[in-house]
Short mmCIF file of C-alpha atoms in Angstrom, two decimals:
data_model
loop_
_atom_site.label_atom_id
_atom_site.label_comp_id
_atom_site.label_asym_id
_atom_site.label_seq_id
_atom_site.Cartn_x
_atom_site.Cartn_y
_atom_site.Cartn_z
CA UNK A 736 61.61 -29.34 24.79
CA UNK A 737 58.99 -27.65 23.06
CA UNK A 738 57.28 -24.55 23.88
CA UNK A 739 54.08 -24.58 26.08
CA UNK A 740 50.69 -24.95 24.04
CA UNK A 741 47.42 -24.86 24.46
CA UNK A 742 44.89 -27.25 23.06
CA UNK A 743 40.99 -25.35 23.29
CA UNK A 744 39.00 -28.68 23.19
CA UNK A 745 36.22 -28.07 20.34
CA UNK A 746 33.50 -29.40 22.44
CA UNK A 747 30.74 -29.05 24.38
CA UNK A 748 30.73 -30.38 28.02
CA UNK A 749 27.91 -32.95 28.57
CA UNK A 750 25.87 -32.14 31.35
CA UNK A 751 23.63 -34.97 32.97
CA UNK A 752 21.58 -35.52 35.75
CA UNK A 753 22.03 -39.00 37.97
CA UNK A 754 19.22 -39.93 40.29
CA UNK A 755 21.23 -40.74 44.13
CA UNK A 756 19.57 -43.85 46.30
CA UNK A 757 17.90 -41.06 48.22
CA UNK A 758 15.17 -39.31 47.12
CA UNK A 759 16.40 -36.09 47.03
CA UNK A 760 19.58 -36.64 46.02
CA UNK A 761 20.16 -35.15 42.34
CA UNK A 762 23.61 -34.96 41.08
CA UNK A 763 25.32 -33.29 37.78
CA UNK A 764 27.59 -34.52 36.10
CA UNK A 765 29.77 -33.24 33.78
CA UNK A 766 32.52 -34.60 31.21
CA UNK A 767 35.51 -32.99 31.16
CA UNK A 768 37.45 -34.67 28.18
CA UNK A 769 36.45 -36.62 24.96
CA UNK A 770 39.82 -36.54 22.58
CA UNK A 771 40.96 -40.36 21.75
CA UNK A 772 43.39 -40.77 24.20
CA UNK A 773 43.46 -41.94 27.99
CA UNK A 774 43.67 -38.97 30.85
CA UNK A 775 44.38 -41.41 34.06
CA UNK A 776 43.94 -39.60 37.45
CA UNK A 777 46.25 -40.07 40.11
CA UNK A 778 46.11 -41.41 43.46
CA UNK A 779 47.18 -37.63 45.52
CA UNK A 780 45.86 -34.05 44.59
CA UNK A 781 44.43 -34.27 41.31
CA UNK A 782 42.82 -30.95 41.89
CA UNK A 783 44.82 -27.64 41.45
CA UNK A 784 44.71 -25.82 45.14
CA UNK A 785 41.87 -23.78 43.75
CA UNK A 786 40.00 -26.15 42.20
CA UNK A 787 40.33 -24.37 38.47
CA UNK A 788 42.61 -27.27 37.30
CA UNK A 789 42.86 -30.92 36.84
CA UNK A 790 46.12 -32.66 36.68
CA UNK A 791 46.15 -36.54 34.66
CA UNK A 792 48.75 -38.66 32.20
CA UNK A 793 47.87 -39.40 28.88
CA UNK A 794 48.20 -42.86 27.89
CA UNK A 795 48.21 -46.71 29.87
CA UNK A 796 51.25 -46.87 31.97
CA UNK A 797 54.60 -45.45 33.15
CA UNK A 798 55.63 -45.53 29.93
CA UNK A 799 53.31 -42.43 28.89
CA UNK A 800 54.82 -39.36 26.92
CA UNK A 801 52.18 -36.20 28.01
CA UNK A 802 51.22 -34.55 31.36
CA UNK A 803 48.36 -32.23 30.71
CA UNK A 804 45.99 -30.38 33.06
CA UNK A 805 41.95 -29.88 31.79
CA UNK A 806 40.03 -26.54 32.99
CA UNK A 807 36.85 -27.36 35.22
CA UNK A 808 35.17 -24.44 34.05
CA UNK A 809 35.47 -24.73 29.91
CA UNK A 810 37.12 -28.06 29.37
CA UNK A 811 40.26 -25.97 27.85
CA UNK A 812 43.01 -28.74 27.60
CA UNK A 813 46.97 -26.72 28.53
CA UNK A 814 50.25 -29.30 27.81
CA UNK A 815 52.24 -29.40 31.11
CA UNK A 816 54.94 -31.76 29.96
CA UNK A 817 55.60 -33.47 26.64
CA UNK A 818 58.68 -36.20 25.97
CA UNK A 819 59.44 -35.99 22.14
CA UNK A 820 61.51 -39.22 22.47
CA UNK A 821 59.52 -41.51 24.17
CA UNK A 822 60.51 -45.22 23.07
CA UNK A 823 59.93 -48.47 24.79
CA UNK A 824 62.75 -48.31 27.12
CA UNK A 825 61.77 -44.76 28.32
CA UNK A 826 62.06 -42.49 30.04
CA UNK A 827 58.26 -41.91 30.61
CA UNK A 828 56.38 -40.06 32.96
CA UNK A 829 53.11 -40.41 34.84
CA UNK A 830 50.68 -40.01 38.15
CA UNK A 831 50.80 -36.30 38.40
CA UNK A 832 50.10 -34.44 41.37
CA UNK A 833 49.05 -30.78 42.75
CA UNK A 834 50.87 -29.27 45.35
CA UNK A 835 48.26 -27.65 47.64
CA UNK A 836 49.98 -23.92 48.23
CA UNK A 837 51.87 -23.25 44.84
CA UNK A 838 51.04 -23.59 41.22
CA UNK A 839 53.55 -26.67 40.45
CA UNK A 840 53.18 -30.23 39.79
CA UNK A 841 55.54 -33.50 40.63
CA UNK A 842 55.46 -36.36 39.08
CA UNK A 843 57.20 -39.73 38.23
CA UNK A 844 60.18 -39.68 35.37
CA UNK A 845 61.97 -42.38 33.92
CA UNK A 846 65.58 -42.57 33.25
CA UNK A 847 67.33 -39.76 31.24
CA UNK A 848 69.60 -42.45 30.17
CA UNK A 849 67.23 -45.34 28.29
CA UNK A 850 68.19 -48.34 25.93
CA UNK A 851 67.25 -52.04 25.84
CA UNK A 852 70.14 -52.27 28.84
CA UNK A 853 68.90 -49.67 31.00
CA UNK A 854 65.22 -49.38 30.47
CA UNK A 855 62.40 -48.02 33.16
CA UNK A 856 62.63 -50.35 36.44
CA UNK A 857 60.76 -49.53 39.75
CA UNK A 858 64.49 -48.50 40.95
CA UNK A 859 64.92 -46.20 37.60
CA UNK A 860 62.38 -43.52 38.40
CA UNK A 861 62.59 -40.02 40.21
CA UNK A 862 60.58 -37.20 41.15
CA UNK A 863 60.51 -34.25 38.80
CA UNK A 864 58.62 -30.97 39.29
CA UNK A 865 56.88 -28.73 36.49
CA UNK A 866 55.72 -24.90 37.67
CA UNK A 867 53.75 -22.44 36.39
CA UNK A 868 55.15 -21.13 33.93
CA UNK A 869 58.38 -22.94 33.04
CA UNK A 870 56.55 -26.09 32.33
CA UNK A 871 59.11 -27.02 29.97
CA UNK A 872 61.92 -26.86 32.46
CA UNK A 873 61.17 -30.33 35.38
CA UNK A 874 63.61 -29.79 38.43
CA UNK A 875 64.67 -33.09 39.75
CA UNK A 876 64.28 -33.16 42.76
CA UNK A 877 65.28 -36.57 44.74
CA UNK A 878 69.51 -36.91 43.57
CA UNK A 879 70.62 -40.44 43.30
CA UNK A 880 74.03 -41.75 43.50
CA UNK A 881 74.58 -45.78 42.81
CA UNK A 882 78.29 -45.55 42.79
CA UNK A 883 80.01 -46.23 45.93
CA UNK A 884 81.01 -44.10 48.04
CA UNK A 885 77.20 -43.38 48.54
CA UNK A 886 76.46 -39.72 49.30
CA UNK A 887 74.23 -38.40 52.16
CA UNK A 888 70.88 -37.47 50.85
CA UNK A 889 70.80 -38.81 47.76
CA UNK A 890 68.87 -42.29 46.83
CA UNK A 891 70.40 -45.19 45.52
CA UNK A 892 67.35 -46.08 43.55
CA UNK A 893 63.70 -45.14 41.94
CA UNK A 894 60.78 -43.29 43.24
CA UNK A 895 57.68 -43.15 42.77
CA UNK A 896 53.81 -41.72 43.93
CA UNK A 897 54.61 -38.79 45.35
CA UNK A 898 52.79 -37.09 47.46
CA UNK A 899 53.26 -33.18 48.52
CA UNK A 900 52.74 -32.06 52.25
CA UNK A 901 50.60 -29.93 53.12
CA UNK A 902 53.00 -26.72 53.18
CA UNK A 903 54.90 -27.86 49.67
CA UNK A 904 58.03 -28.37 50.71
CA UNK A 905 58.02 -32.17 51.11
CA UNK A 906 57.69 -34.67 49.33
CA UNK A 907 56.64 -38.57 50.23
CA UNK A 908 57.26 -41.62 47.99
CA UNK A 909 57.57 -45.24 47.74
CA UNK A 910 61.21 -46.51 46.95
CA UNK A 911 63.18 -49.46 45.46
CA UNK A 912 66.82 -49.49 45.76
CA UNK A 913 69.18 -50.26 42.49
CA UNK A 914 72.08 -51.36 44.77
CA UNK A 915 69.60 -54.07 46.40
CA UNK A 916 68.33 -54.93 43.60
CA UNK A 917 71.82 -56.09 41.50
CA UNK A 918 72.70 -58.09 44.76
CA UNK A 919 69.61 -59.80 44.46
CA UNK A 920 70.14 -60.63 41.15
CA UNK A 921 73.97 -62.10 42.15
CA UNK A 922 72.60 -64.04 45.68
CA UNK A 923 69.16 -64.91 44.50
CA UNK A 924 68.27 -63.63 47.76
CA UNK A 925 64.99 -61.69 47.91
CA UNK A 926 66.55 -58.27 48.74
CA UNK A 927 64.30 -55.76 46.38
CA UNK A 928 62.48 -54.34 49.39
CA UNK A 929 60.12 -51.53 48.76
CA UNK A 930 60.30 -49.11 51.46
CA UNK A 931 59.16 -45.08 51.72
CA UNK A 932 60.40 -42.01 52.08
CA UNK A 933 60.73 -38.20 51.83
CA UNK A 934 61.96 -35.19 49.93
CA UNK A 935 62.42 -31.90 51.72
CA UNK A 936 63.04 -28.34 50.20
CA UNK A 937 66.32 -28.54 52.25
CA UNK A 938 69.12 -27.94 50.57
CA UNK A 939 70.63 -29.53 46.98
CA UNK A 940 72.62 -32.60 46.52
CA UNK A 941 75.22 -32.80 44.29
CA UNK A 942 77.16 -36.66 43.39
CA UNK A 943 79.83 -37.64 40.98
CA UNK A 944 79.25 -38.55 37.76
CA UNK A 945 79.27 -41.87 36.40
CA UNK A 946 80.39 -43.26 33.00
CA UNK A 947 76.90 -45.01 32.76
CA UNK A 948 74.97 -41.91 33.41
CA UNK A 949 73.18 -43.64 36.40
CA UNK A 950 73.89 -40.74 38.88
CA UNK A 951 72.63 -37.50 38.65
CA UNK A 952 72.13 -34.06 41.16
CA UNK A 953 68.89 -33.35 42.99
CA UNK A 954 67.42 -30.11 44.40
CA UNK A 955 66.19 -31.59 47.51
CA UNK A 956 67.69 -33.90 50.25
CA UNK A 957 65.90 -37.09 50.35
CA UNK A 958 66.22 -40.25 53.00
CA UNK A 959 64.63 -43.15 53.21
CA UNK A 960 62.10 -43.75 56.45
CA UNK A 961 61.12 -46.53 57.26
CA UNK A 962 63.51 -50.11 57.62
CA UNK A 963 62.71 -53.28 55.79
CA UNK A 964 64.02 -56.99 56.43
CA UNK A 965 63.90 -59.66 53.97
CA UNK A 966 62.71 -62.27 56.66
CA UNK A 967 60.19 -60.56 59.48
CA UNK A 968 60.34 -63.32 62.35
CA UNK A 969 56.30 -64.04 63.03
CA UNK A 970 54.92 -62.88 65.10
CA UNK A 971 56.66 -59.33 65.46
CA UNK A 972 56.55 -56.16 63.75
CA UNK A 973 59.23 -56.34 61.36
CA UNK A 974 58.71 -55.64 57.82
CA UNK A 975 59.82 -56.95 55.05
CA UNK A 976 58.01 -53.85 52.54
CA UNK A 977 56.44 -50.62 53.15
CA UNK A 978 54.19 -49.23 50.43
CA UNK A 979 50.96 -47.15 49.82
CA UNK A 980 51.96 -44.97 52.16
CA UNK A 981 50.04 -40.80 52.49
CA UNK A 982 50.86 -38.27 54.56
CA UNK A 983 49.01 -38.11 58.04
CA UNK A 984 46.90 -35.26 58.05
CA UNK A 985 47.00 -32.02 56.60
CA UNK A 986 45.95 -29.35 59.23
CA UNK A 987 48.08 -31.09 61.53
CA UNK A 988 49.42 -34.03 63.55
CA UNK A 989 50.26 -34.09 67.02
CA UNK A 990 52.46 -37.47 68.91
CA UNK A 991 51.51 -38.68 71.88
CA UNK A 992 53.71 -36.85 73.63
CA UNK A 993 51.49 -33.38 71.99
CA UNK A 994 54.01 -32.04 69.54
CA UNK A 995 53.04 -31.17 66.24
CA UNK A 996 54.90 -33.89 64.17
CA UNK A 997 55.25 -34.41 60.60
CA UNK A 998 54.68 -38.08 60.00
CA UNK A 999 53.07 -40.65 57.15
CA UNK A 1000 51.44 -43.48 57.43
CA UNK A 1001 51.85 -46.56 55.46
CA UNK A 1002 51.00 -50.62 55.01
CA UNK A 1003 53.62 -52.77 56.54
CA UNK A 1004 53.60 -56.32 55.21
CA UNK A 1005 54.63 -58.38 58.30
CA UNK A 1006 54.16 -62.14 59.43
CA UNK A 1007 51.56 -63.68 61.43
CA UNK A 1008 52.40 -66.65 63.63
CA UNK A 1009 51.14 -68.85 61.41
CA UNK A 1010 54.06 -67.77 58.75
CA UNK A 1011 51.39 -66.24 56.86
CA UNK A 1012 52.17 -62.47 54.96
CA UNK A 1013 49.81 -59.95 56.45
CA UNK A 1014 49.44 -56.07 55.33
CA UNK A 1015 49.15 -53.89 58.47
CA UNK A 1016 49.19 -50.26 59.20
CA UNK A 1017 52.30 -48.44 60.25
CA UNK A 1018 53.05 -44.54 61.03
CA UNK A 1019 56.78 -43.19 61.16
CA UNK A 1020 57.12 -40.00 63.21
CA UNK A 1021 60.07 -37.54 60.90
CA UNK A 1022 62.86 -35.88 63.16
CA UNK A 1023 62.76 -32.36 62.71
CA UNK A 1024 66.42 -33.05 61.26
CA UNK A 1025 66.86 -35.63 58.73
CA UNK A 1026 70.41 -35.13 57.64
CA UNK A 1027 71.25 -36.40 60.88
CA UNK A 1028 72.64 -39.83 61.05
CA UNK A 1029 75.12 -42.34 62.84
CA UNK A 1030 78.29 -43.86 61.40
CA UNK A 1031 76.70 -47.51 61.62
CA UNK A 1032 73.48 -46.61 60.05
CA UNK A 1033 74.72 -44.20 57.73
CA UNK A 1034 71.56 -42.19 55.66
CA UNK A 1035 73.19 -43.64 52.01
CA UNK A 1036 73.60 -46.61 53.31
CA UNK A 1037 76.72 -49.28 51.96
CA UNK A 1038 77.25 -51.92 49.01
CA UNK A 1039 75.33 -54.27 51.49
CA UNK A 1040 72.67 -52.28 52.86
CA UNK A 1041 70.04 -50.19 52.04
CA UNK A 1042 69.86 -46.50 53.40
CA UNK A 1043 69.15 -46.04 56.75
CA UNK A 1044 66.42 -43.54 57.98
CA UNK A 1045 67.32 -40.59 59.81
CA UNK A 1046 68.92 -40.27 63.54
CA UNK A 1047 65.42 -40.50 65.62
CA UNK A 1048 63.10 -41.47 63.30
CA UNK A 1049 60.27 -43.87 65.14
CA UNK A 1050 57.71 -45.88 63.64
CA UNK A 1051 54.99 -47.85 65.31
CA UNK A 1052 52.01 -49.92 64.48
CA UNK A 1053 48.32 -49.19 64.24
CA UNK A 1054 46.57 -52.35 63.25
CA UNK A 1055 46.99 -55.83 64.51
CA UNK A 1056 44.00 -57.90 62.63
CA UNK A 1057 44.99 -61.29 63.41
CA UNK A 1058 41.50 -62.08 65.19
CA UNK A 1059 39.49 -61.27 62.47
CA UNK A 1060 37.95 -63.40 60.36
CA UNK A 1061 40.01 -61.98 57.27
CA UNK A 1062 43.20 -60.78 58.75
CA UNK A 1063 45.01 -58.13 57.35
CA UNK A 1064 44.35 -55.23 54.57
CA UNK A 1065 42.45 -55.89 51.27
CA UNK A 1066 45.10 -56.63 48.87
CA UNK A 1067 42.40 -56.95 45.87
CA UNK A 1068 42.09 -54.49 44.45
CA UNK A 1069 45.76 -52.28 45.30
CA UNK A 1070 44.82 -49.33 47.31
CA UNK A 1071 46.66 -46.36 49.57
CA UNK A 1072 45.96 -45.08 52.59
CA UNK A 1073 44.35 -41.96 53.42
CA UNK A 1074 43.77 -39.63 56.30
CA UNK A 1075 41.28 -36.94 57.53
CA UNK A 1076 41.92 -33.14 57.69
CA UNK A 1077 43.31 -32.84 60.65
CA UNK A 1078 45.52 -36.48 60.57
CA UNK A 1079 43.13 -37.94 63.59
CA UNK A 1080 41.90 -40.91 61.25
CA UNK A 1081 43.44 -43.32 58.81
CA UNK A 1082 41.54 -44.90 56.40
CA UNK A 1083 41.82 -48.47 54.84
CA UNK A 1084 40.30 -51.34 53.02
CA UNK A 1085 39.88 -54.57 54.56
CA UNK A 1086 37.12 -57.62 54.18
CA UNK A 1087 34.09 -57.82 57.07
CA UNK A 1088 32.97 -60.83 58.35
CA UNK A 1089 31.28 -61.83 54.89
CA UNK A 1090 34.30 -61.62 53.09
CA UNK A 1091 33.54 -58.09 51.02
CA UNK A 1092 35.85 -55.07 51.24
CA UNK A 1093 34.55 -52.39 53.54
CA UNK A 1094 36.56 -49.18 54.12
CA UNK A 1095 37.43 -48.72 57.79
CA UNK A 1096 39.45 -46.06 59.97
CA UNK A 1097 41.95 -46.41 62.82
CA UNK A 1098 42.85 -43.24 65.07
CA UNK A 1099 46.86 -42.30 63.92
CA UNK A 1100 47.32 -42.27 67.76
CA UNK A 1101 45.97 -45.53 67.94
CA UNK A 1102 42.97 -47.58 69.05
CA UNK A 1103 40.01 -50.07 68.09
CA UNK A 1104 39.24 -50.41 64.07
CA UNK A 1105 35.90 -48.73 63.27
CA UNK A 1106 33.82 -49.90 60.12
CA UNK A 1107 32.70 -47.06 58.22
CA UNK A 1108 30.91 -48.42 55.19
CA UNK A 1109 28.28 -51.60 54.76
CA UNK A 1110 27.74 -52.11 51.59
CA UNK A 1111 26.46 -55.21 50.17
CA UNK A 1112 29.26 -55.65 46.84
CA UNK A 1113 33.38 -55.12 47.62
CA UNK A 1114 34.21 -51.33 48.03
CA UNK A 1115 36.90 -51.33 44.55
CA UNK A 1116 38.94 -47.83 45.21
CA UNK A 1117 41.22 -45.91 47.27
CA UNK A 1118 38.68 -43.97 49.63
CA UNK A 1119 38.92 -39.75 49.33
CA UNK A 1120 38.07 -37.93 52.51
CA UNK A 1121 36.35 -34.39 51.76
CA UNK A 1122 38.38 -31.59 53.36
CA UNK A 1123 35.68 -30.97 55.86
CA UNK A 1124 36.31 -34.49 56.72
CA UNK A 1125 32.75 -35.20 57.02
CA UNK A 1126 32.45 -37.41 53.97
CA UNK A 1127 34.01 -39.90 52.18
CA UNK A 1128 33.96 -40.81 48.58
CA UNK A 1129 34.93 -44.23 46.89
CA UNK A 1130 33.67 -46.94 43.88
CA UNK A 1131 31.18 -49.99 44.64
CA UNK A 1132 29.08 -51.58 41.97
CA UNK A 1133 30.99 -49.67 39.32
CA UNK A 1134 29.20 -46.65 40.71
CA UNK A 1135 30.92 -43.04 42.48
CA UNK A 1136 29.46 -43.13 46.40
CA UNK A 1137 29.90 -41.30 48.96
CA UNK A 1138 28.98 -42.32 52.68
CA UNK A 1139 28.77 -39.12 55.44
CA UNK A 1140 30.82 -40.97 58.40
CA UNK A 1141 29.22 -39.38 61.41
CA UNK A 1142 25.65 -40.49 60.57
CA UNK A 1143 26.80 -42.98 57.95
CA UNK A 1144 24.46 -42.35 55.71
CA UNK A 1145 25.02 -43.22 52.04
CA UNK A 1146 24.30 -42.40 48.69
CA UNK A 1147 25.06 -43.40 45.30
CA UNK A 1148 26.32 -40.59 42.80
CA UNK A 1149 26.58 -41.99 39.46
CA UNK A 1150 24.23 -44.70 37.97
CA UNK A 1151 25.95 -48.30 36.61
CA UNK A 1152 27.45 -48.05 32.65
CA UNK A 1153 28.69 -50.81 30.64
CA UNK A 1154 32.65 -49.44 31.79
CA UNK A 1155 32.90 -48.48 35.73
CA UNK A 1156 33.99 -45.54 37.46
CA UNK A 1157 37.48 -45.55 38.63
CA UNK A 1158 39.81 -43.70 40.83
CA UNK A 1159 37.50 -40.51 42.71
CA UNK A 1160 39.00 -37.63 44.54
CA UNK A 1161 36.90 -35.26 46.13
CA UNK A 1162 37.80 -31.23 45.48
CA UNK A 1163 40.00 -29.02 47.92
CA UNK A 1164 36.53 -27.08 48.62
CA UNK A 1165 35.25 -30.75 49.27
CA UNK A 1166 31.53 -30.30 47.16
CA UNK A 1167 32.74 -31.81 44.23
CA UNK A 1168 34.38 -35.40 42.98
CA UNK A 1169 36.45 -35.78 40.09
CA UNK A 1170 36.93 -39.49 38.20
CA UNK A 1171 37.77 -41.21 35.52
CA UNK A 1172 35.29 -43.70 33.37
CA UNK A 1173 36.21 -44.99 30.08
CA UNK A 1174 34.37 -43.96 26.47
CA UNK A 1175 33.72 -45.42 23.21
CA UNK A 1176 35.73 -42.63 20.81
CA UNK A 1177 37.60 -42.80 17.43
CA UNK A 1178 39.89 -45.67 17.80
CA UNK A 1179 38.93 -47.26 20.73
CA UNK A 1180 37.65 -46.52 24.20
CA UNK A 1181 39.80 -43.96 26.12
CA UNK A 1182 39.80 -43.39 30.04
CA UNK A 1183 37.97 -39.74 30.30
CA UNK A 1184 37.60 -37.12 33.21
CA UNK A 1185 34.51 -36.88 34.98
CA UNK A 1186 33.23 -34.28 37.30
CA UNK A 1187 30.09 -33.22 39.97
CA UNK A 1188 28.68 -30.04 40.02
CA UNK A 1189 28.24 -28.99 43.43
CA UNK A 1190 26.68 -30.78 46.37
#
């Protein structure tokens, strides 16, 4: 791996000035990047905990070769993590994210061990973690093991948006399991259920190795949370995939019983009576211990059955939409939940009576849905909740808004362009929004970083 560098971007940040809806709303703006390639956000924690940084990937997909982080302050570009033999097959890297206390980053990897017959899959993935300053050095931190016997903490698959807690020392992702995935391939069964889970700063995992180099050692133990069924019966509250999933607060989270819990929330795709696929919300309450298991649901789980969640680990649902006129969570466009400060609210997409996506909350205790937006167009992005938990941020009409939920009173940020905003995330200090919009440059338009002064 090559030695860090840094790139000082020749250029000189463009400063403009967008008129808001209200009168005396004036916003800067400020671009961040202009070199010819693509800096995508990511969904969690784009923002370094003191707001000096920006984390993104360079290029379209999973299959991108750069992590690099952009200052705030001068634009100066630093290389976090570069893959000199990046091919087709792999391994790739991509959706980079902060962790809140410490100066380190995790993000997705592909395989170490690439080639037309073992090529990036959603179960071919892992979570690898860059720090300041051995960015040339990822620790892996989720082990996996897809040779049976299984072993106890490790994964038998891929992982992927990961999310830190609010301490650093977990870790949440989605998950597809290899071992599911090659039965489904010899039954023609649909058994390639996506589920979630968690790393935690534990202790290491160690596995065999494998003549394919498939298996490989992990710095963290990590189990898999929630369980998934291939065929919910309607009407109840199995799932047959849990997905775009965040962690349920960040101050804290108390049960209902009034212990401080660690828990996530995500969308559970279930079935309606009618035998229709609906998303709905979900939160899983985390056992203090997760290595603990029982010998008929053991954590690795066997050749026909995917890892079980820890001993004690209860989920519930939040949401049950099938009154509404549109039942269920927006499914266009893709979205993840998010939460306020102190894990009290959960916030989601779904369509109002006229058929356009508003975003919406649902207390993580439970209780009635409560529309938060009413905008006239579909609401297009994952919503960002300032840390104050007073506002929240999102994309309609192309356009950055932001809508303050107690007196739900909105504004628009950024005025329409030919190419829309995409993918906002409000600052830890919560007065400014980072975003991505894409430019005309040498060779093509390129997905740049956008940023608010102040407000």
């Amino acid at each position: 791996m090559k030695k860090i560098f840094i790139l000082c971007l020749a250029l000189t940040l463009t400063v403009f000035t967008v008129k808001g809806i209200c009168a005396d709303t004036d916003v800067k703006i400020k671009q961040l990047t202009a070199d010819s390639k693509s800096h995508g956000l990511g969904i969690f924690d784009a923002w370094s905990g003191d707001d000096e940084w920006i984390v993104y990937a360079c290029g379209p997909n999973h299959l991108n070769d750069l992590i690099e982080k952009v200052s705030t302050k001068t634009g100066e570009i630093v290389t976090l993590y570069k893959i000199d033999n990046q091919t087709e097959y792999g391994p790739g890297c991509g959706t980079p994210s902060y962790c809140p206390t410490q100066d380190k980053v995790v993000f997705i990897h592909g395989p170490r061990n690439f080639g037309p017959d073992q090529k990036y899959e959603f179960w071919r993935r892992s979570a690898a973690v860059i720090r300041e300053p051995d960015y040339n050095r990822p620790v892996f931190i989720d082990a996996r093991d897809v040779t049976s016997p299984f072993t106890p903490g490790a994964l038998r698959g891929g992982t992927h948006c990961h999310e830190w807690s609010h301490d650093g020392e977990w870790v949440a992702f989605t998950y597809n399991d290899m071992i599911m995935a090659e039965l489904e391939k010899k039954t023609g069964r649909t058994l390639d259920l996506r589920t979630i889970g968690v790393s935690a700063n534990i202790k290491p995992v160690d596995v065999d190795e494998d003549s394919a180099g498939e298996n490989f050692d992990g710095e963290w133990f990590s189990v898999q949370l929630v369980e998934v069924v291939p065929d919910p019966e309607p009407g109840s509250d199995e799932i047959s995939r849990a997905y775009e999933n965040c962690w349920v607060g960040y101050e804290g989270y108390t049960d209902k019983n009034g212990k401080t819990q660690r828990a996530v929330a995500f969308k559970g795709k279930v079935v309606d009576n009618t035998g229709r696929e609906v998303p709905e919300i979900f939160i899983v309450d985390i056992p203090d211990d997760i290595q603990a298991d029982s010998s008929a649901h053991p954590l690795e789980g066997t050749e026909n059955k995917m890892p079980s969640p820890p001993l004690g680990t209860k989920w519930r649902r939040l949401t049950y939409t099938a009154d509404r006129k549109y039942p269920g969570l927006t499914v266009d466009p893709r979205f993840w939940l998010r939460t306020s400060p102190k894990g009290d609210k959960i916030f989601f997409l779904a369509r109002d009576d006229n058929g356009i996506n508003q975003i919406y909350y649902v207390l993580s205790l439970g209780g009635p849905i409560v529309q938060v937006t009413s905008q006239a167009t579909d609401v297009m992005s994952t919503p960002s909740i300032s840390s104050d938990g007073g506002r929240i941020c999102y994309i309609c009409e192309g356009c950055v808004y932001v809508t303050e939920i107690s007196g739900m009173r909105t504004f628009r940020v950024t005025n329409p362009a030919e190419k829309p905003a995409s993918s906002p995330i409000w600052s830890n200090s919560g007065d400014r929004i980072a975003f991505n919009r894409a430019v005309e440059g040498s060779g093509g338009r390129f997905l740049q970083i956008f940023i608010t002064e102040p407000f």
